[in-house]
Structure formats: structure tokens, C-alpha cells
């Protein structure tokens, strides 16, 4: 083979290597036994060369949190319930359901911690609690650590006087009982500090709260982001030293337009950058590709935005949307068609 042909072959191989990884970014649909994957509003975590997809198990009533394993994010094997709702009920002595679970790995203690939104059945999301469970095994079972409101008796770093009056009043009202926490996200910074991001103050505000070093509790250090803008489904990530947040609006299970925020510090001033969606179709921008964000994860150097395409008639039939996050010409992350 001539040197020229050899170089052309190398180039072709290089492109073939990068194309499949993009082509592989398909949202999950069926597991290896041809069953619909039921892992809503969760995330993907990589550990020891394997990917683990987890989320709300809505296949047959609310059962808790299901988990799937894959080596390539295409073929998923069901590994059972990581968190069983019966264990949550037993621990909290109530009749609960859980939403938006998030699993993080704690390097220092070499264990996994799961955070999740906890509500009492038929109580209209009034409880607004957050649950924490931990396990030595990524697949679980996770043992309950706590179910509670957040930041009880702690004042926000940026105060509760700036922002919408109603949101401020709720923050002051809940100072003694603990702040509400509905939709959640989690974020681990490069210095290993963990953060819980919650929809709080009756959905008016996003709170970012610092976790203790074992990630199972909060330190009481928190800020309020955009009090009074009514956003939920917070997804936080970091690119090239900058912090980003993507949120949805608050229209229940119906899709709406996402918002992107940027900050130089976790506890800094979060700046609103508008919609993160890039598409020729304005409907994609208005509806976030007909979905609501749940997480971002890295796969072969590519950042993937995971979202839920809720089926409002039958939540068990909800599907998933996965899209690439890439930097636009001004260096801001955008979610592409
Ligand atoms: C939208 C949230 O993002 C979901 O997680 C869920 O709590 C629904 N609201 C309930 O209406």
C-alpha cells in the first residue's frame, strides 16, 4: 500500500471511530429482554468501565428506582430495583412515591449515595421532601439515611429579601420547618464538593445546597437562584471552568421551553442566557424537543443531555430524549437538534 493510501485509510478509520459514538447517542427504549426501559427522570453514571442508567420505575405502579447496566449505552440489562418504595415507606412510616432519583459516587467513603424527591400519595406535592440512601454497591439495595425538608434553620447566603415577594415570604415561613425540595438535581465539583439543586419555595425558586463530605447530608450553606421565576427539573454541569444550569418551566408533565444559566462560581451570580435549544423548528425550542431535562452525562468525551418525553395520558409509557450538548460559536453550551 502506498503511503498516500495508508494516510487516507487512517483518516477514514479516524472518522469511523468518531461517527459511531455520535450515532450511538440514542435514547434507551427496550432492555435486553425486549421490555420497555422504565427509568424516568434519573441519570447515567459510569463506574469501572460500565454505564448504569437509573430512574423512576413507572412500569407497574410506583415501585421505586430501577437500574440498568450497559458497556456501550446501547444495550441495557435490567438489574432490578436499586431502591424499593416499600423500604422508603417503612423508613418514613408513610405512603410515599419517589421522583427524580440521582446517584453519585463518593470517592472518600467509596460508596454510592442516592438523592430523590419524596412525596406523600394524594397530598398534592405538599410534603416536598428529599430522601437520601446509600449503598456500597452501585446496583443497591440502597439503605435509607433520611427523609426531610432542606436547610432547616439556615439562612440563604444571598438572603431572602431579593426576589419575588411571595418566594421571599415562603423562604421565611419555612425557615424553622425546613425549606421545600421538589424536583432535584445533583452536581459534584472538581474539588469533590457535592451540591443538591432543588426546586423550592413552592416551585418559585431554585436552591443550590452544599452537601457534607459523605454526600448524605447538607451543610446549611445554600443560595437561592432566580427567586420567583418558577422553574424546575434542574440540571447542573460544568464546562471549561464555568457552571451551567438548565431548568424547565413549571407546567406539570406538559413540555415547555428550557432556560440556560451560567455562573463563574456555584455560589455566584447566575446569569440567564435564554434557551439552550438549537433547532430550525421553533416548536423544539418552545417544548425542549417535547421533553423535560433530567441530567447530563459524559460518554466518550461527548456530553449528553437526558430528558423525559412524558406521556401525559399514561406516565408509564413516557419515553426519553437524548441530545448532544456542544459549545456554540460564543462558547456557550447548547443542545442540538
Ligand atoms: C414536573 C416535574 O418536573 C416532575 O418531576 C413531576 O414532579 C411533575 N411536575 C408533577 O406534576
Coordinates of N, CA and C and ligand atoms in Angstrom, one line a residue, residues 41 56 99-100 117 125 183 232-233 248 252-253 292 310, ligand 1:
X41 N -36.6 10.3 34.6 CA -36.1 11.5 35.4 C -34.9 11.1 36.3
X56 N -37.0 6.7 37.8 CA -38.3 6.3 38.4 C -38.8 5.0 37.6
X99 N -39.6 10.5 43.2 CA -39.3 11.0 41.8 C -37.9 11.5 41.7
X100 N -37.4 11.6 40.5 CA -36.1 12.2 40.1 C -34.9 11.7 40.9
X117 N -36.6 12.8 45.3 CA -37.7 13.6 45.8 C -38.8 12.6 46.4
X125 N -48.3 17.1 46.3 CA -46.9 17.6 46.3 C -46.6 18.6 47.4
X183 N -38.5 19.0 42.6 CA -37.5 18.4 41.6 C -36.1 18.6 42.1
X232 N -38.3 24.3 37.2 CA -38.0 23.1 37.9 C -37.1 22.2 37.0
X233 N -37.0 20.9 37.3 CA -36.1 19.9 36.6 C -34.7 20.5 36.4
X248 N -36.5 23.7 33.5 CA -37.7 23.7 32.7 C -38.6 24.7 33.4
X252 N -46.3 21.1 35.0 CA -46.6 19.8 35.3 C -45.9 18.8 34.4
X253 N -46.6 17.9 33.7 CA -46.0 16.9 32.8 C -45.9 17.4 31.4
X292 N -38.5 17.2 29.1 CA -38.1 17.9 30.3 C -36.8 17.3 30.8
X310 N -42.5 13.0 28.5 CA -43.6 12.5 29.3 C -44.9 12.2 28.4
Ligands
LIG1 C1 -43.0 18.3 36.8 C2 -41.8 17.7 37.5 O1 -40.7 18.1 36.9 C3 -42.0 16.2 37.6 O2 -40.8 15.6 38.1 C4 -43.2 16.0 38.4 O3 -43.0 16.4 39.7 C5 -44.4 16.7 37.8 N1 -44.1 18.1 37.6 C6 -45.6 16.5 38.6 O4 -46.6 17.3 38.1

